[in-house]
Amino acid sequence: MLMSIKNVRKRFGDLEVLKNVHMDIDKGDVVVILGPSGSGKTTFLRCLNFLERADAGEMDFAGMEIDLSHPSKKEIATVRQKTAFVFQGYNLFANKTVLENVTLGLVTGRGMKRQEAEELAKKALEKVGMADRLDYYPAQLSGGQQQRVGIARAIAVRPDVILFDEPTSALDPELVGEVLKVMRDLANDGTTMIVVTHEMKFARDVASHVIFMDGGVIVEEGTSEEIFEHPQEERTKKFLHRVLCHTYE
């Protein structure tokens, strides 16, 4: 087991957005989290990387047993070194080139020498099909190209797990495919990923494990075939019927 998460709870004021959420991830898993807006998907993902602080919960990861509500600075640093986060927005520095955007975290965050960082960055950019744009600035790129740079930045640090938060939601429809192709290639290479997405075809084709969340809880989980072809819970069936226009008997 690469990562085990238990009993995660999170409240914003009177609204409890996560209610005892559990999840186990093995190396090489592609875990896709589905659910309507407001179901707690993104909050859960952000709690794993300490972008949000959970009110309760435990995580067993990288040989550490971490109290998600009271992590030490060392635990936060270790988790962030072993994970990478791909955001809805691209979060690129407008005044830095593509190559500089990818090398920055390696040099400043990891203390890597610039030459080594640039070699890793170039390999990562080649992997996402952006090797011919090293000297371009974000404003010179399409949204899909910017998101591919964001993914290159994530894989350059060689994380144990990449967390994707709706990586295609800010893209024009015609640009979604190029980002999903990169993610498919990563999955085929054995990259461990936890993906929050509304891209149903990607979830059906690529996920090794699908989780459906609603109201801050995991309603149902299973293989892609189990969830998409034979959902058991009425709430799951209604959600899939709405997004897929398909009736389950």
mmCIF file of C-alpha atoms in Angstrom:
data_model
loop_
_atom_site.group_PDB
_atom_site.id
_atom_site.type_symbol
_atom_site.label_atom_id
_atom_site.label_comp_id
_atom_site.label_asym_id
_atom_site.label_seq_id
_atom_site.Cartn_x
_atom_site.Cartn_y
_atom_site.Cartn_z
ATOM 1 C CA MET A 1 0.000 0.000 0.000
ATOM 2 C CA LEU A 2 1.517 3.303 -1.102
ATOM 3 C CA MET A 3 -0.925 5.592 0.690
ATOM 4 C CA SER A 4 -3.756 4.929 3.139
ATOM 5 C CA ILE A 5 -6.115 7.696 4.226
ATOM 6 C CA LYS A 6 -8.683 7.254 6.989
ATOM 7 C CA ASN A 7 -11.447 9.220 8.723
ATOM 8 C CA VAL A 8 -10.893 12.537 6.958
ATOM 9 C CA ARG A 9 -13.248 15.252 8.159
ATOM 10 C CA LYS A 10 -13.405 18.890 7.137
ATOM 11 C CA ARG A 11 -15.861 21.647 8.015
ATOM 12 C CA PHE A 12 -16.227 25.178 6.663
ATOM 13 C CA GLY A 13 -18.305 26.974 9.262
ATOM 14 C CA ASP A 14 -21.577 25.080 9.666
ATOM 15 C CA LEU A 15 -21.017 23.068 6.489
ATOM 16 C CA GLU A 16 -19.329 19.692 6.915
ATOM 17 C CA VAL A 17 -17.797 19.010 3.506
ATOM 18 C CA LEU A 18 -15.928 15.785 4.350
ATOM 19 C CA LYS A 19 -17.370 13.120 6.632
ATOM 20 C CA ASN A 20 -15.014 10.273 7.549
ATOM 21 C CA VAL A 21 -13.602 9.730 4.060
ATOM 22 C CA HIS A 22 -11.331 6.685 3.564
ATOM 23 C CA MET A 23 -9.101 5.804 0.631
ATOM 24 C CA ASP A 24 -6.278 3.364 -0.145
ATOM 25 C CA ILE A 25 -3.884 3.812 -3.070
ATOM 26 C CA ASP A 26 -1.429 1.255 -4.400
ATOM 27 C CA LYS A 27 1.582 2.076 -6.534
ATOM 28 C CA GLY A 28 0.521 2.480 -10.156
ATOM 29 C CA ASP A 29 -3.139 3.106 -9.337
ATOM 30 C CA VAL A 30 -5.146 5.652 -11.292
ATOM 31 C CA VAL A 31 -7.869 6.614 -8.826
ATOM 32 C CA VAL A 32 -10.579 8.811 -10.358
ATOM 33 C CA ILE A 33 -12.952 10.694 -8.062
ATOM 34 C CA LEU A 34 -16.321 11.612 -9.554
ATOM 35 C CA GLY A 35 -19.239 13.520 -8.125
ATOM 36 C CA PRO A 36 -21.375 16.650 -8.454
ATOM 37 C CA SER A 37 -20.054 20.093 -7.613
ATOM 38 C CA GLY A 38 -19.863 20.615 -3.857
ATOM 39 C CA SER A 39 -19.459 16.925 -3.071
ATOM 40 C CA GLY A 40 -16.077 17.403 -1.364
ATOM 41 C CA LYS A 41 -13.809 16.032 -4.105
ATOM 42 C CA THR A 42 -11.429 18.986 -4.424
ATOM 43 C CA THR A 43 -11.366 19.639 -0.675
ATOM 44 C CA PHE A 44 -10.325 16.036 -0.074
ATOM 45 C CA LEU A 45 -7.532 16.305 -2.635
ATOM 46 C CA ARG A 46 -6.290 19.573 -1.125
ATOM 47 C CA CYS A 47 -6.248 18.052 2.363
ATOM 48 C CA LEU A 48 -3.850 15.352 1.150
ATOM 49 C CA ASN A 49 -1.296 18.000 0.143
ATOM 50 C CA PHE A 50 -2.052 20.334 3.099
ATOM 51 C CA LEU A 51 -3.394 23.078 0.856
ATOM 52 C CA GLU A 52 -6.342 22.716 3.229
ATOM 53 C CA ARG A 53 -6.009 21.546 6.821
ATOM 54 C CA ALA A 54 -8.356 18.684 7.675
ATOM 55 C CA ASP A 55 -10.206 18.822 10.983
ATOM 56 C CA ALA A 56 -9.490 15.126 11.532
ATOM 57 C CA GLY A 57 -7.988 12.180 9.713
ATOM 58 C CA GLU A 58 -4.917 10.007 9.409
ATOM 59 C CA MET A 59 -2.599 9.306 6.486
ATOM 60 C CA ASP A 60 -0.054 6.509 6.239
ATOM 61 C CA PHE A 61 2.403 7.554 3.541
ATOM 62 C CA ALA A 62 6.135 7.252 2.899
ATOM 63 C CA GLY A 63 6.649 5.371 6.141
ATOM 64 C CA MET A 64 4.951 8.075 8.188
ATOM 65 C CA GLU A 65 1.685 7.978 10.102
ATOM 66 C CA ILE A 66 0.425 11.543 9.915
ATOM 67 C CA ASP A 67 -2.357 13.243 11.848
ATOM 68 C CA LEU A 68 -3.862 15.347 9.044
ATOM 69 C CA SER A 69 -5.248 17.869 11.528
ATOM 70 C CA HIS A 70 -1.907 18.441 13.288
ATOM 71 C CA PRO A 71 0.964 17.622 10.915
ATOM 72 C CA SER A 72 4.491 18.682 11.759
ATOM 73 C CA LYS A 73 6.428 20.975 9.424
ATOM 74 C CA LYS A 74 8.672 18.046 8.564
ATOM 75 C CA GLU A 75 5.684 15.854 7.659
ATOM 76 C CA ILE A 76 4.195 18.576 5.445
ATOM 77 C CA ALA A 77 7.545 19.074 3.687
ATOM 78 C CA THR A 78 7.996 15.327 3.147
ATOM 79 C CA VAL A 79 4.491 14.843 1.734
ATOM 80 C CA ARG A 80 4.917 17.795 -0.605
ATOM 81 C CA GLN A 81 8.260 16.438 -1.781
ATOM 82 C CA LYS A 82 6.684 13.085 -2.621
ATOM 83 C CA THR A 83 3.548 14.444 -4.279
ATOM 84 C CA ALA A 84 2.803 16.935 -7.027
ATOM 85 C CA PHE A 85 -0.374 18.934 -7.618
ATOM 86 C CA VAL A 86 -1.848 19.886 -10.995
ATOM 87 C CA PHE A 87 -4.415 22.660 -10.581
ATOM 88 C CA GLN A 88 -7.522 23.704 -12.515
ATOM 89 C CA GLY A 89 -5.745 26.934 -13.423
ATOM 90 C CA TYR A 90 -2.279 26.552 -14.834
ATOM 91 C CA ASN A 91 -0.523 28.612 -12.131
ATOM 92 C CA LEU A 92 2.429 29.431 -14.376
ATOM 93 C CA PHE A 93 4.639 32.466 -13.792
ATOM 94 C CA ALA A 94 3.830 34.899 -16.596
ATOM 95 C CA ASN A 95 7.319 36.462 -16.558
ATOM 96 C CA LYS A 96 9.161 33.143 -16.903
ATOM 97 C CA THR A 97 9.668 30.919 -19.916
ATOM 98 C CA VAL A 98 8.323 27.384 -20.174
ATOM 99 C CA LEU A 99 11.716 25.960 -19.192
ATOM 100 C CA GLU A 100 12.061 28.382 -16.280
ATOM 101 C CA ASN A 101 8.568 27.527 -15.010
ATOM 102 C CA VAL A 102 9.482 23.850 -14.794
ATOM 103 C CA THR A 103 13.001 24.287 -13.387
ATOM 104 C CA LEU A 104 12.054 26.834 -10.724
ATOM 105 C CA GLY A 105 10.655 24.325 -8.250
ATOM 106 C CA LEU A 106 13.573 21.971 -8.775
ATOM 107 C CA VAL A 107 16.145 24.663 -8.052
ATOM 108 C CA THR A 108 14.449 26.633 -5.288
ATOM 109 C CA GLY A 109 12.308 23.883 -3.735
ATOM 110 C CA ARG A 110 14.606 20.888 -4.137
ATOM 111 C CA GLY A 111 18.015 22.595 -4.057
ATOM 112 C CA MET A 112 18.990 21.035 -7.374
ATOM 113 C CA LYS A 113 21.811 22.466 -9.493
ATOM 114 C CA ARG A 114 20.486 24.397 -12.462
ATOM 115 C CA GLN A 115 22.062 22.162 -15.110
ATOM 116 C CA GLU A 116 20.558 19.025 -13.584
ATOM 117 C CA ALA A 117 17.203 20.781 -13.154
ATOM 118 C CA GLU A 118 17.165 21.853 -16.788
ATOM 119 C CA GLU A 119 17.933 18.300 -17.948
ATOM 120 C CA LEU A 120 15.004 16.932 -15.914
ATOM 121 C CA ALA A 121 12.747 19.753 -17.060
ATOM 122 C CA LYS A 122 13.556 19.155 -20.733
ATOM 123 C CA LYS A 123 12.780 15.431 -20.375
ATOM 124 C CA ALA A 124 9.478 16.242 -18.684
ATOM 125 C CA LEU A 125 8.556 18.790 -21.356
ATOM 126 C CA GLU A 126 9.423 16.312 -24.081
ATOM 127 C CA LYS A 127 7.126 13.780 -22.416
ATOM 128 C CA VAL A 128 4.165 16.171 -22.640
ATOM 129 C CA GLY A 129 4.972 17.289 -26.191
ATOM 130 C CA MET A 130 6.312 20.743 -25.294
ATOM 131 C CA ALA A 131 10.017 20.331 -26.079
ATOM 132 C CA ASP A 132 9.724 22.835 -28.950
ATOM 133 C CA ARG A 133 8.372 25.592 -26.676
ATOM 134 C CA LEU A 134 11.156 25.921 -24.086
ATOM 135 C CA ASP A 135 11.686 29.652 -24.637
ATOM 136 C CA TYR A 136 8.022 30.582 -24.947
ATOM 137 C CA TYR A 137 6.183 32.568 -22.271
ATOM 138 C CA PRO A 138 2.749 31.488 -20.986
ATOM 139 C CA ALA A 139 0.983 34.275 -22.899
ATOM 140 C CA GLN A 140 2.303 32.740 -26.121
ATOM 141 C CA LEU A 141 0.703 29.362 -25.378
ATOM 142 C CA SER A 142 -2.810 27.993 -25.661
ATOM 143 C CA GLY A 143 -4.611 26.860 -22.528
ATOM 144 C CA GLY A 144 -3.936 23.227 -23.372
ATOM 145 C CA GLN A 145 -0.239 23.937 -23.839
ATOM 146 C CA GLN A 146 -0.094 25.804 -20.539
ATOM 147 C CA GLN A 147 -1.714 22.874 -18.734
ATOM 148 C CA ARG A 148 0.768 20.489 -20.336
ATOM 149 C CA VAL A 149 3.547 22.668 -18.930
ATOM 150 C CA GLY A 150 1.824 22.402 -15.542
ATOM 151 C CA ILE A 151 1.867 18.606 -15.856
ATOM 152 C CA ALA A 152 5.532 18.678 -16.901
ATOM 153 C CA ARG A 153 6.281 20.695 -13.792
ATOM 154 C CA ALA A 154 4.566 17.986 -11.735
ATOM 155 C CA ILE A 155 6.340 15.008 -13.285
ATOM 156 C CA ALA A 156 9.761 16.736 -13.271
ATOM 157 C CA VAL A 157 9.968 16.396 -9.486
ATOM 158 C CA ARG A 158 9.489 12.607 -9.862
ATOM 159 C CA PRO A 159 6.723 12.344 -7.251
ATOM 160 C CA ASP A 160 5.300 9.147 -5.831
ATOM 161 C CA VAL A 161 1.771 10.447 -6.512
ATOM 162 C CA ILE A 162 0.377 13.176 -8.759
ATOM 163 C CA LEU A 163 -2.851 14.854 -7.625
ATOM 164 C CA PHE A 164 -4.975 16.290 -10.461
ATOM 165 C CA ASP A 165 -7.746 18.740 -9.576
ATOM 166 C CA GLU A 166 -10.067 19.108 -12.593
ATOM 167 C CA PRO A 167 -7.087 19.590 -14.931
ATOM 168 C CA THR A 168 -9.270 20.182 -18.005
ATOM 169 C CA SER A 169 -12.074 22.264 -16.504
ATOM 170 C CA ALA A 170 -10.558 25.615 -17.504
ATOM 171 C CA LEU A 171 -9.906 24.544 -21.093
ATOM 172 C CA ASP A 172 -11.896 25.139 -24.249
ATOM 173 C CA PRO A 173 -13.472 21.844 -25.359
ATOM 174 C CA GLU A 174 -11.157 21.434 -28.363
ATOM 175 C CA LEU A 175 -8.093 21.599 -26.076
ATOM 176 C CA VAL A 176 -9.224 18.979 -23.571
ATOM 177 C CA GLY A 177 -8.067 16.027 -25.654
ATOM 178 C CA GLU A 178 -4.403 16.993 -25.731
ATOM 179 C CA VAL A 179 -4.234 17.173 -21.926
ATOM 180 C CA LEU A 180 -6.115 13.901 -21.459
ATOM 181 C CA LYS A 181 -3.706 12.214 -23.896
ATOM 182 C CA VAL A 182 -0.776 13.247 -21.694
ATOM 183 C CA MET A 183 -2.570 11.851 -18.655
ATOM 184 C CA ARG A 184 -3.338 8.597 -20.473
ATOM 185 C CA ASP A 185 0.336 8.266 -21.376
ATOM 186 C CA LEU A 186 1.327 8.823 -17.752
ATOM 187 C CA ALA A 187 -1.142 6.140 -16.662
ATOM 188 C CA ASN A 188 0.256 3.729 -19.235
ATOM 189 C CA ASP A 189 3.739 4.417 -17.836
ATOM 190 C CA GLY A 190 2.575 3.343 -14.371
ATOM 191 C CA THR A 191 2.341 6.798 -12.805
ATOM 192 C CA THR A 192 0.281 6.794 -9.604
ATOM 193 C CA MET A 193 -2.470 9.401 -9.896
ATOM 194 C CA ILE A 194 -5.498 10.623 -7.994
ATOM 195 C CA VAL A 195 -7.714 12.525 -10.412
ATOM 196 C CA VAL A 196 -10.746 14.672 -9.690
ATOM 197 C CA THR A 197 -12.517 15.080 -13.030
ATOM 198 C CA HIS A 198 -15.797 15.275 -14.911
ATOM 199 C CA GLU A 199 -14.252 13.569 -17.953
ATOM 200 C CA MET A 200 -16.286 10.385 -17.970
ATOM 201 C CA LYS A 201 -14.603 8.707 -20.934
ATOM 202 C CA PHE A 202 -11.200 9.177 -19.327
ATOM 203 C CA ALA A 203 -12.516 7.723 -16.071
ATOM 204 C CA ARG A 204 -14.098 4.771 -17.834
ATOM 205 C CA ASP A 205 -11.060 3.986 -20.004
ATOM 206 C CA VAL A 206 -8.104 4.771 -17.739
ATOM 207 C CA ALA A 207 -9.097 4.482 -14.072
ATOM 208 C CA SER A 208 -8.052 1.416 -12.128
ATOM 209 C CA HIS A 209 -10.394 2.501 -9.336
ATOM 210 C CA VAL A 210 -13.383 4.857 -9.458
ATOM 211 C CA ILE A 211 -14.862 6.650 -6.448
ATOM 212 C CA PHE A 212 -18.200 8.436 -6.507
ATOM 213 C CA MET A 213 -18.610 11.116 -3.838
ATOM 214 C CA ASP A 214 -21.643 13.114 -2.823
ATOM 215 C CA GLY A 215 -22.418 15.156 0.260
ATOM 216 C CA GLY A 216 -18.940 14.711 1.700
ATOM 217 C CA VAL A 217 -18.999 10.905 1.722
ATOM 218 C CA ILE A 218 -17.938 8.109 -0.600
ATOM 219 C CA VAL A 219 -21.240 6.766 -1.877
ATOM 220 C CA GLU A 220 -19.776 3.967 -3.985
ATOM 221 C CA GLU A 221 -16.416 2.751 -5.255
ATOM 222 C CA GLY A 222 -15.081 -0.024 -7.417
ATOM 223 C CA THR A 223 -13.449 -0.779 -10.729
ATOM 224 C CA SER A 224 -14.332 1.274 -13.765
ATOM 225 C CA GLU A 225 -16.548 -1.531 -15.054
ATOM 226 C CA GLU A 226 -18.327 -1.935 -11.708
ATOM 227 C CA ILE A 227 -19.141 1.747 -11.397
ATOM 228 C CA PHE A 228 -20.001 2.534 -15.016
ATOM 229 C CA GLU A 229 -21.676 -0.715 -16.032
ATOM 230 C CA HIS A 230 -23.127 -2.053 -12.781
ATOM 231 C CA PRO A 231 -23.569 0.746 -10.212
ATOM 232 C CA GLN A 232 -25.308 -0.417 -7.050
ATOM 233 C CA GLU A 233 -26.344 2.823 -5.339
ATOM 234 C CA GLU A 234 -29.327 4.812 -6.553
ATOM 235 C CA ARG A 235 -27.437 8.095 -6.151
ATOM 236 C CA THR A 236 -24.631 6.806 -8.384
ATOM 237 C CA LYS A 237 -27.121 5.655 -11.011
ATOM 238 C CA LYS A 238 -28.823 9.052 -11.107
ATOM 239 C CA PHE A 239 -25.514 10.893 -11.429
ATOM 240 C CA LEU A 240 -24.292 8.663 -14.253
ATOM 241 C CA HIS A 241 -27.652 8.820 -15.999
ATOM 242 C CA ARG A 242 -27.465 12.605 -15.954
ATOM 243 C CA VAL A 243 -23.886 12.875 -17.192
ATOM 244 C CA LEU A 244 -23.948 9.951 -19.614
ATOM 245 C CA CYS A 245 -27.607 10.075 -20.717
ATOM 246 C CA HIS A 246 -27.742 6.335 -20.134
ATOM 247 C CA THR A 247 -30.368 4.450 -18.131
ATOM 248 C CA TYR A 248 -29.309 1.691 -15.769
ATOM 249 C CA GLU A 249 -31.889 -0.916 -15.013
#
